[in-house]
Coordinates of C-alpha atoms and ligand atoms in Angstrom, one line a residue:
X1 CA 129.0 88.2 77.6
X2 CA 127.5 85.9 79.7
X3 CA 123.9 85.2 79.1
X4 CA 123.6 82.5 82.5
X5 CA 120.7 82.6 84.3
X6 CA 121.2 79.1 86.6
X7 CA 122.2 79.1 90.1
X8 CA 125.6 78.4 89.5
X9 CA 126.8 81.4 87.7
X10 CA 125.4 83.6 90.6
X11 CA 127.4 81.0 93.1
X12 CA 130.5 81.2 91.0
X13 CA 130.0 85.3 90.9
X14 CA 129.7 85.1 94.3
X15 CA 132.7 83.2 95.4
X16 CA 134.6 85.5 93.1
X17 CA 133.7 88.1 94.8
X18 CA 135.5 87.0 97.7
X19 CA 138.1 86.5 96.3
X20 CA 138.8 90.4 95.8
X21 CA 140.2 93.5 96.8
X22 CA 139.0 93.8 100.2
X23 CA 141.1 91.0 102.4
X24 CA 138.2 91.9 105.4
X25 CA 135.2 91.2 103.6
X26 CA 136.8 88.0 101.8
X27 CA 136.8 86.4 105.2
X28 CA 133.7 86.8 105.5
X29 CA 132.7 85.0 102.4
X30 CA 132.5 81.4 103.0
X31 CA 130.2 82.0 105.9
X32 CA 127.9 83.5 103.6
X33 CA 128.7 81.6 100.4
X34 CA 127.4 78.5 102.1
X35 CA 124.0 79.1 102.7
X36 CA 123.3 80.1 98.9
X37 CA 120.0 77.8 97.6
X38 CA 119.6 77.2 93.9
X39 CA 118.7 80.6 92.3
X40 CA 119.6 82.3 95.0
X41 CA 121.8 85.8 95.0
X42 CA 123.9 87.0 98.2
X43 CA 124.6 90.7 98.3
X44 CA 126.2 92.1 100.7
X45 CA 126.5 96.1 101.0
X46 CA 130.0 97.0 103.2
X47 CA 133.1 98.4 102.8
X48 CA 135.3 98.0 99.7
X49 CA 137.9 99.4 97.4
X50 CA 138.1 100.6 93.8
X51 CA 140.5 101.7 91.3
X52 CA 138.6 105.1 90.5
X53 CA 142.0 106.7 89.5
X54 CA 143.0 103.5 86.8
X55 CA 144.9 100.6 88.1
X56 CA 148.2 102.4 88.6
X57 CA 146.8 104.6 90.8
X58 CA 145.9 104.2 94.5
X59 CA 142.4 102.6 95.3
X60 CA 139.7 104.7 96.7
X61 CA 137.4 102.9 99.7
X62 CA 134.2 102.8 98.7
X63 CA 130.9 101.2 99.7
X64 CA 130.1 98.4 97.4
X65 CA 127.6 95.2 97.1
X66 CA 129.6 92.3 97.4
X67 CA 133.3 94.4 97.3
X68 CA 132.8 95.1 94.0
X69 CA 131.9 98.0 91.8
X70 CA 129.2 98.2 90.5
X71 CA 127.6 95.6 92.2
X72 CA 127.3 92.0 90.9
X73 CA 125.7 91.8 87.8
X74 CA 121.8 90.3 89.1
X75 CA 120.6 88.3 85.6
X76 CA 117.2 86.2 85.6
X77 CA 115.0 85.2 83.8
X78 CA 111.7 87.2 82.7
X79 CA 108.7 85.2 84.9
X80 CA 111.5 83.4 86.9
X81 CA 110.9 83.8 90.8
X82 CA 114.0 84.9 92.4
X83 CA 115.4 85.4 95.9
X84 CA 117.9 87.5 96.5
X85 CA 119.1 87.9 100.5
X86 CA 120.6 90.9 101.1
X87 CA 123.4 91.3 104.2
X88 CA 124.3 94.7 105.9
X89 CA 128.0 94.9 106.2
X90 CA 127.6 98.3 106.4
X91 CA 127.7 100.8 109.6
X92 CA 124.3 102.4 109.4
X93 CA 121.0 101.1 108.3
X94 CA 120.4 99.8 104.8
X95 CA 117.7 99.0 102.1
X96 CA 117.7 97.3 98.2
X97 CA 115.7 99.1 96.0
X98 CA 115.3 97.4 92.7
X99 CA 114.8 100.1 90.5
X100 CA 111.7 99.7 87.9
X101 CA 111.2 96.5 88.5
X102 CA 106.8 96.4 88.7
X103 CA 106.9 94.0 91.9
X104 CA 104.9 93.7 95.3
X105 CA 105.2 96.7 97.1
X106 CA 106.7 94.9 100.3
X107 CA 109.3 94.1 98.6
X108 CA 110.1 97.9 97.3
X109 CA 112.9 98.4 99.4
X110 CA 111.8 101.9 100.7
X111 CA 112.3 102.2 104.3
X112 CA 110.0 103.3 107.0
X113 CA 107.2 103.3 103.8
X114 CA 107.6 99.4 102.7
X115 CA 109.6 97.8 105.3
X116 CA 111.7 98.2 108.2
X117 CA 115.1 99.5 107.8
X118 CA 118.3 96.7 107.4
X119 CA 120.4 97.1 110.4
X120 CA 124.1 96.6 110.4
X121 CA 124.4 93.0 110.8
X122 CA 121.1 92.0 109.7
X123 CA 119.6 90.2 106.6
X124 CA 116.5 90.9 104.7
X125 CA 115.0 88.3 102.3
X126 CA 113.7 89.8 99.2
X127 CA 111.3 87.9 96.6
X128 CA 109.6 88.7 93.5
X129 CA 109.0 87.2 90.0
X130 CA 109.8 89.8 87.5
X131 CA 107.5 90.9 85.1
X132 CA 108.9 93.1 82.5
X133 CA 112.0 91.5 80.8
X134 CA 115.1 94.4 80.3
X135 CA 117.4 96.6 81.6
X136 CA 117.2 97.3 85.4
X137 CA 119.4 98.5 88.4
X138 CA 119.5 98.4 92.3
X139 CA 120.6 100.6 94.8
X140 CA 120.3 101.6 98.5
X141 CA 116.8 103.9 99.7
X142 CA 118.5 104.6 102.7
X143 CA 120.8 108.0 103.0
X144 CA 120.9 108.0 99.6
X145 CA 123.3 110.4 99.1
X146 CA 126.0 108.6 100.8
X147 CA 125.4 104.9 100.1
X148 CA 124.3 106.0 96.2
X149 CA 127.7 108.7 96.3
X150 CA 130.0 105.7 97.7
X151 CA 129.5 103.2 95.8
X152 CA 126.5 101.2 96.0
X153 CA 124.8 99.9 92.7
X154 CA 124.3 97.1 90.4
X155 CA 122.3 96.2 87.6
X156 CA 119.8 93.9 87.2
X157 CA 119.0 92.3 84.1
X158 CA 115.7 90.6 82.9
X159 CA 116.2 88.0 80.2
X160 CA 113.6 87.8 77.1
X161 CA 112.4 84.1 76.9
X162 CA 114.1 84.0 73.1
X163 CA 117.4 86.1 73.0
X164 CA 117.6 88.7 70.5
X165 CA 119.3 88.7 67.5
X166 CA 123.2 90.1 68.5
X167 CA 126.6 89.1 68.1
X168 CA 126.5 90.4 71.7
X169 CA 125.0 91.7 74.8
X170 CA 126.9 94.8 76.6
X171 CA 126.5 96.4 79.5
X172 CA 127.9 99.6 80.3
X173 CA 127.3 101.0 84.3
X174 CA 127.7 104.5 83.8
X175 CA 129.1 106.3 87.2
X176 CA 129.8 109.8 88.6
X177 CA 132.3 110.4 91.3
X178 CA 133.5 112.9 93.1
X179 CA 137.3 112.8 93.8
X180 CA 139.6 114.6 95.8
X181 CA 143.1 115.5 95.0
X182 CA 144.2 112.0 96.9
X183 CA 141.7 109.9 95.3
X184 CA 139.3 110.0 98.0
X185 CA 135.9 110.5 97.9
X186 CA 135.3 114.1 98.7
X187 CA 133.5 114.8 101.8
X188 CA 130.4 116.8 101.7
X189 CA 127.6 115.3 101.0
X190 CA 124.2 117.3 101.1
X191 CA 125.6 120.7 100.5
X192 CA 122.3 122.9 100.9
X193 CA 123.8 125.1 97.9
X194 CA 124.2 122.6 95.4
X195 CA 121.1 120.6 96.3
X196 CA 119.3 123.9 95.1
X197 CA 121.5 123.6 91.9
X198 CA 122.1 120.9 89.6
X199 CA 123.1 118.7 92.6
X200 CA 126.5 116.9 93.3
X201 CA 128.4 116.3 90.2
X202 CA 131.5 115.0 90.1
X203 CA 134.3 114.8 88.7
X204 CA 135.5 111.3 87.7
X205 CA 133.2 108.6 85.4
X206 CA 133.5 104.8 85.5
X207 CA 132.7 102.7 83.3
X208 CA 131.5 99.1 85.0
X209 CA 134.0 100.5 87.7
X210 CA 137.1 101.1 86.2
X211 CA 138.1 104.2 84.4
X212 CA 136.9 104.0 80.1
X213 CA 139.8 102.1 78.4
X214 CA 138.9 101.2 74.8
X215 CA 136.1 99.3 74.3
X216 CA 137.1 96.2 71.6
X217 CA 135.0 95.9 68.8
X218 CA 134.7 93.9 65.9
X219 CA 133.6 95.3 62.1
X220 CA 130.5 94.2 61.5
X221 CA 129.2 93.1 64.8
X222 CA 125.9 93.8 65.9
X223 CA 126.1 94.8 69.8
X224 CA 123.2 95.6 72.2
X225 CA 124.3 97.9 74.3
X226 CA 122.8 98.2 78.0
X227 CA 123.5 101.6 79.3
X228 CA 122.5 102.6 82.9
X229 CA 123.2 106.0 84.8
X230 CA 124.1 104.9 88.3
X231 CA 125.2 108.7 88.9
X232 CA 124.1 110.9 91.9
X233 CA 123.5 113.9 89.8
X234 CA 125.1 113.9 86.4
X235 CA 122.8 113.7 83.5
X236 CA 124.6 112.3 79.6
X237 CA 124.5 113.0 76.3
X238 CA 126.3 110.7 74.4
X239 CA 127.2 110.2 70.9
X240 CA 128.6 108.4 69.4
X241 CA 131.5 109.1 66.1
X242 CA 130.8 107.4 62.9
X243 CA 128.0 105.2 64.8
X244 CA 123.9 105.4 64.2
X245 CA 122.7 103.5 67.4
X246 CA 119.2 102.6 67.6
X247 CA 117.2 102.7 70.6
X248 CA 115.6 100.2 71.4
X249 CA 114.1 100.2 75.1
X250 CA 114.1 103.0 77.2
X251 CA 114.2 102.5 81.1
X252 CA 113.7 98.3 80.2
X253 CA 111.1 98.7 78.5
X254 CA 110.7 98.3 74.4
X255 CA 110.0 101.0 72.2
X256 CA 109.5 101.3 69.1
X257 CA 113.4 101.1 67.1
X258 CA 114.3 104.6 66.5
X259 CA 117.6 107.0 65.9
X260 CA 118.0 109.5 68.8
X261 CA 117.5 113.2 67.8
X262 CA 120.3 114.7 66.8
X263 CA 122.4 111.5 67.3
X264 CA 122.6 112.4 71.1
X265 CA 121.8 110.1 73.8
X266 CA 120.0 111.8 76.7
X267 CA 120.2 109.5 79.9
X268 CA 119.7 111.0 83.4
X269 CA 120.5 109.4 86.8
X270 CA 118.4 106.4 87.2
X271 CA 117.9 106.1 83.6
X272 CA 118.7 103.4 81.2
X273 CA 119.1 103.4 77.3
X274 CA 119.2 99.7 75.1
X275 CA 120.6 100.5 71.5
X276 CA 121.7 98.1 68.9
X277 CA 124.9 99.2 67.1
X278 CA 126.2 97.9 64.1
X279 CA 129.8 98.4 64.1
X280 CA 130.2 99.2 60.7
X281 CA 133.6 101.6 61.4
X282 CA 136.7 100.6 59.9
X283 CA 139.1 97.6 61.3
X284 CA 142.1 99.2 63.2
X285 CA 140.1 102.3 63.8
X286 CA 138.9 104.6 67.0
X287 CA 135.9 106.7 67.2
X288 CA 135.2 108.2 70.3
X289 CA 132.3 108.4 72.2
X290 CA 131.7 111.8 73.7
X291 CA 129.5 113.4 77.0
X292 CA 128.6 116.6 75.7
X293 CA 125.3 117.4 78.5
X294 CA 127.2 120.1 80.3
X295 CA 127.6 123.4 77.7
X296 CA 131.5 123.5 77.6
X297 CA 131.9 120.6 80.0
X298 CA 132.4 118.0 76.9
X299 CA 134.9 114.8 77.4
X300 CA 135.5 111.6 75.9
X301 CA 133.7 108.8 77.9
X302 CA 135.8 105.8 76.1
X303 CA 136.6 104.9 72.3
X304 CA 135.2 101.8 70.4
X305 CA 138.1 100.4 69.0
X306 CA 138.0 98.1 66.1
X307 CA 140.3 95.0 66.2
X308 CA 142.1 94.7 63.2
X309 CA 140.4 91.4 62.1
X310 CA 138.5 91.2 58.9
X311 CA 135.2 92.2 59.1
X312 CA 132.5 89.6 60.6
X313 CA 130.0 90.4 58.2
X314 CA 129.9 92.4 54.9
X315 CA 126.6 94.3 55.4
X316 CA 125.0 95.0 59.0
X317 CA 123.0 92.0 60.0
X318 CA 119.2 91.6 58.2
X319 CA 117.5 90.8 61.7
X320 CA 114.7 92.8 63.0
X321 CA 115.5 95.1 65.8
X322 CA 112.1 95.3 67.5
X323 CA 112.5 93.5 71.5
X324 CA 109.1 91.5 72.2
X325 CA 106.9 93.3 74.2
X326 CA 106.3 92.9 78.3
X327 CA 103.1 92.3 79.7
X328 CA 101.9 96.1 80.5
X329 CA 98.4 97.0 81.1
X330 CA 97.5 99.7 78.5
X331 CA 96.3 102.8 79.8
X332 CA 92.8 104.1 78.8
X333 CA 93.3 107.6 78.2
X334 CA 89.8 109.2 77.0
X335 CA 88.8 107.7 80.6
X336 CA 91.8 107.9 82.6
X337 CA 91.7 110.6 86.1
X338 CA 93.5 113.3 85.6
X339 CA 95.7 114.6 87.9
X340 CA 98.6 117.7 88.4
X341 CA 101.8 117.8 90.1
X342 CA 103.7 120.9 90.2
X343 CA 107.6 120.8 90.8
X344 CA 109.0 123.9 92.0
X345 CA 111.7 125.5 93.9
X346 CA 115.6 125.2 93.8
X347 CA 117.7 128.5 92.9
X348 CA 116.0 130.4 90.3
X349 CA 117.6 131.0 87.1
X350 CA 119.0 134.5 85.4
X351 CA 115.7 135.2 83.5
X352 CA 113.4 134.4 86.5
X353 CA 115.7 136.9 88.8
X354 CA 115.4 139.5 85.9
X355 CA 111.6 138.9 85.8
X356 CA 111.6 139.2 89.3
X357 CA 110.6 135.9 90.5
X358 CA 111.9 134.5 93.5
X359 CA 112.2 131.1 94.7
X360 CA 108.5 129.6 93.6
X361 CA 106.8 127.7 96.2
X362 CA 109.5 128.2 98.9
X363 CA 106.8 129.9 100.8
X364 CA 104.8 127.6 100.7
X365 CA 106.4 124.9 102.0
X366 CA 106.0 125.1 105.5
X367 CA 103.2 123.5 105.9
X368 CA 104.1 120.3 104.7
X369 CA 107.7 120.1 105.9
X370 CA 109.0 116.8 107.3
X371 CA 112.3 113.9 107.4
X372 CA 115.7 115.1 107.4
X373 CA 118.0 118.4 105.8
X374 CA 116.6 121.4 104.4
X375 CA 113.5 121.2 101.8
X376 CA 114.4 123.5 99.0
X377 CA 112.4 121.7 96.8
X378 CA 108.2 120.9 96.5
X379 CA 106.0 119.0 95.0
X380 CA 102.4 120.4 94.4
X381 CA 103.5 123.2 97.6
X382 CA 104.8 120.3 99.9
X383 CA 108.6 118.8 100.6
X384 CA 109.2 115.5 101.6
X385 CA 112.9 115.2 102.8
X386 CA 115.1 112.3 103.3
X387 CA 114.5 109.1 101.7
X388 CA 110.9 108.5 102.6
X389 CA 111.7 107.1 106.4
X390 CA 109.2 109.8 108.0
X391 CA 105.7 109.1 106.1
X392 CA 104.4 111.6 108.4
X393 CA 103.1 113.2 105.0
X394 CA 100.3 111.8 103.8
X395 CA 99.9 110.6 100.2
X396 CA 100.1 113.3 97.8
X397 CA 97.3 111.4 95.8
X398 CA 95.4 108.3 96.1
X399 CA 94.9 106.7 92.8
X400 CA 91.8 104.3 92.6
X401 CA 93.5 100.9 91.4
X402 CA 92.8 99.0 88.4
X403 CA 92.0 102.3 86.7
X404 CA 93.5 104.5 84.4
X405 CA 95.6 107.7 85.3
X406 CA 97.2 110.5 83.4
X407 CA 99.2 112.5 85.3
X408 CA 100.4 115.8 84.2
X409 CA 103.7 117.2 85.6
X410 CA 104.9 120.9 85.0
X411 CA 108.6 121.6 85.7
X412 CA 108.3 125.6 87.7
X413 CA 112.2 125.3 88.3
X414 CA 115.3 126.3 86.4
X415 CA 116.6 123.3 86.5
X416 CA 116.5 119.4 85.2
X417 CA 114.7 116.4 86.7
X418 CA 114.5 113.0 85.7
X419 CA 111.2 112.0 87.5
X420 CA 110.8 108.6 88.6
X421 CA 108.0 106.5 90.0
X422 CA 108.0 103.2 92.3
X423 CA 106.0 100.2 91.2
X424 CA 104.9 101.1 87.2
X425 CA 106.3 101.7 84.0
X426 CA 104.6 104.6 82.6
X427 CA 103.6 105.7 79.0
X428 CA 105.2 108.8 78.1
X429 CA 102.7 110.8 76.1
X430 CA 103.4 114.2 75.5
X431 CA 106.2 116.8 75.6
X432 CA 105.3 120.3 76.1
X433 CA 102.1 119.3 74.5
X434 CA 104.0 117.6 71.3
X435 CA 102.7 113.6 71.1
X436 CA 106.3 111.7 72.5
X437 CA 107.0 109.1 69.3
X438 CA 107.7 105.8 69.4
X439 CA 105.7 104.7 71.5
X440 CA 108.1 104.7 74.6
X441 CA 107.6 104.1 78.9
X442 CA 109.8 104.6 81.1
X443 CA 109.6 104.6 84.9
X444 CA 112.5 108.3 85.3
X445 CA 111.4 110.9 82.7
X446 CA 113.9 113.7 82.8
X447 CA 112.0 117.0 82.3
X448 CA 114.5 119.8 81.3
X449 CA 113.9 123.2 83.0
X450 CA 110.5 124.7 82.2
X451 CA 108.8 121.3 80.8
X452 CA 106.0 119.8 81.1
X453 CA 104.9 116.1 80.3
X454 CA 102.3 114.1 80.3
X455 CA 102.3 110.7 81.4
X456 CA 99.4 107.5 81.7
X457 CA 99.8 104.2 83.6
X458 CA 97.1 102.0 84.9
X459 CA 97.2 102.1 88.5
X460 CA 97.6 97.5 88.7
X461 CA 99.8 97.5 91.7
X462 CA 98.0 98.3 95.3
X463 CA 100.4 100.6 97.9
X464 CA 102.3 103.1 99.0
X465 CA 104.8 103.9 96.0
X466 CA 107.5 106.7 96.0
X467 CA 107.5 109.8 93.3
X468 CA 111.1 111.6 93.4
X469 CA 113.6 112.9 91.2
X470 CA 116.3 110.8 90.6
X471 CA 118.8 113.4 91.2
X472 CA 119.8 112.6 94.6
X473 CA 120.1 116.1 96.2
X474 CA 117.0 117.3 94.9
X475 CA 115.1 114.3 96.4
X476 CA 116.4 114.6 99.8
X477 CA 115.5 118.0 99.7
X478 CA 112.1 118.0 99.3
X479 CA 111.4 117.0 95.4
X480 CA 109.8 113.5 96.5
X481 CA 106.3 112.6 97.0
X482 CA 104.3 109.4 98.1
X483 CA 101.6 108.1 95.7
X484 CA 99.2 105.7 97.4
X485 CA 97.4 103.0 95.0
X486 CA 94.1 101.6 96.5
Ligands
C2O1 CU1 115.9 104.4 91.9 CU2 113.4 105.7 94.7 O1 114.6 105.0 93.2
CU2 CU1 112.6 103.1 91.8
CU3 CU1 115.6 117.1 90.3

């Protein structure tokens, strides 16, 4: 793995890139390539192609940063400024997003809230010095559905100062397609019904964009393994045969080293999982690593195969597992505002019909109705559509900055959510009134049907940030909220 940080690996990556699939966009490269400054990333969101179907198969066109899918891999340093100019190659207006990265909100990438839309054509200059070193991703804010469900997303990696202890540093981007019976990307997008259900899942899963061959291993190694759930709408459970992985950081962020429950992996869209593995399977061996989420829906994501070579080391590697910690500002609870926000809507399940409840909060909506498509979902009785373009709603709450806030969210619906909020890492502090262990933040909580969770940040970054769930249907249609820090 490459663990580059200086200008000329993103240059390198860059030229690469152009070299690639798509004969169009490589002509466009040297144009582009040229005015790259030191520390400097290019990406450029337009057409490409992918081998969704494995290499034999025909390519699928796609929408893709650069050509390439997932997106190239965006690695600085923790505290290191760094300007990344973005290019619309694309047909329709554009914006970066760079998910749970705590940075100024004019540089947020929502559009119509944080800053103009990027038409086709045109460039926009993003800045920021991250914070928080770990695990992070980017993607589009503009018709999400489309430019998420095509293609477009990369991760973005914060380096610790010191590297931790591994033989090596692995990133898996996790991704959910939808193919047709040709390999295309079925057509559409924003069904009403599904939106109200679990959303679009597909039917195909990349791995760094490529369907899951083996992964290689070596006995003994110690890996970290960066996982990040670029999907639309599929949530993961892995787990992982003959393996104890240890979490690590959850959403970036460190947590105190733990086994997962029940040896499964829960990561929703948006989310991202660090684990340390030691590889302590047998050389020549497979064990398989298995999605399980959906009852009856299970499948092998990929296999860690161990290479026949001796072991590297006898017993698993004596070096501590705990990831320095990132600058966050502590909330106070016992003087933190409280506040409530109530998710509801979407189909109703079995036992709500047989109770007799009907879709929650549906009448109430009208009211606060405005964007795009159909709201089928609320937040606290109002729907905000679309990707945040119409802030004809007004803030759902204005949080006093510099202090404390515990918010409490309460999952009415039958259905799952992973929750995420522009701008902060949060502390996650209770489950259905259970303390969460191990001391863990995240900026997506998934709430499972009927949960609620408690959650504290201290309100450090002044603006407009967006609330939504990460599942792309549901946030167009209504589950998506603005949050105002001032
Ligand atoms: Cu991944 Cu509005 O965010
Ligand atoms: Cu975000
Ligand atoms: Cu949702």
């Amino acid at each position: 793995m490459s663990v580059n940080s200086n200008c000329s690996v993103s240059r390198r990556e860059l030229l690469r890139a152009g070299t690639g699939l798509a004969v169009a966009s490589a002509m466009l490269w040297p144009r582009l390539s040229l005015a790259a400054a030191a520390s400097d990333y290019e990406i450029a969101p337009g057409p490409g192609r992918a081998f969704l179907k494995g290499e034999q198969g025909q390519s699928t066109s796609v929408w893709a940063y650069n050509t390439r899918i997932p997106g190239p891999e965006v690695r600085i340093r923790q505290g290191q400024p760094v300007r990344i100019v973005v290019e619309n190659r694309l047909e329709e207006d554009t914006t970066v997003h760079w998910h749970g990265i705590r940075l100024p909100n004019a540089m947020d990438g929502v559009p119509g809230l944080t800053q103009p839309p990027i038409k086709p054509g045109e460039r926009f200059v993003y800045k920021f010095t991250p914070p928080d070193a770990g695990t992070f991703w980017y993607h589009p804010h503009a018709n999400s559905l489309q430019q998420l469900g095509r293609g477009l997303a990369g991760a973005l990696i914060i380096e610790e100062p010191e590297p931790v202890h591994v033989d090596r540093d692995v990133l898996w981007v996790l991704a959910d397609w939808r193919l047709d019976s040709d390999g295309k990307i079925a057509p559409g997008f924003g069904n009403p019904m599904e939106a109200a259900m679990s959303g679009r899942v597909g039917n195909s899963v990349t791995l760094n964009g490529s369907v899951p061959e083996d992964q290689s291993v070596r006995a003994g190694e110690r890996v970290r393994l960066r996982l990040i759930n670029v999907s639309l709408a599929r949530i993961m459970a892995l787990r992982f045969e003959g393996h104890t992985p240890v979490i690590v950081a959850v959403d970036g962020q460190p947590c105190d080293p733990h086994e997962p429950k029940g040896g499964r992996l829960l990561l929703g869209p948006a989310m991202r999982l660090d684990l340390v593995i030691d590889m302590q399977g047998e050389s020549g061996k497979r064990y398989a690593v298995i999605d399980d989420f959906y009852d009856g829906l299970a499948y092998e994501l990929t296999n860690l195969a161990y290479a026949s070579q001796s072991p590297l080391r006898k017993n698993p590697l004596n070096a501590p597992l705990r990831l320095p910690r990132n600058p966050l500002p502590v909330p106070d609870l016992p003087n933190a505002e409280r506040h409530e926000m109530v998710l509801q809507g979407g189909m109703p399940s079995m036992r709500d019909m047989m109770g007799g409840g009907k879709m929650q909060g549906m009448s109430r909506m009208s009211g606060g109705m405005a964007g795009h498509g159909p709201a089928i979902w609320s937040i606290n009785g109002t729907s905000m559509t679309g990707d945040g373009h119409d802030a004809e709603i007004p803030p759902l709450i204005t949080l006093k900055q510099g202090r404390s806030h515990f918010i409490t969210m309460r999952n009415e619906t039958a259905w799952w959510h992973p929750m995420h909020l522009h701008g902060f890492s949060f502390r996650v502090i209770n489950r259905n009134g259970a303390p969460v262990p191990h001391n863990q933040w995240a900026d997506t909580v998934l709430l499972a049907p009927k949960d609620t969770v408690d959650i504290a940040f201290v309100a450090d970054n002044p603006g407009d940030w967006m609330l939504h769930c990460h599942v792309t249907d549901h946030q167009t249609a209504g589950l998506m909220t603005v949050i105002r820090v001032a």
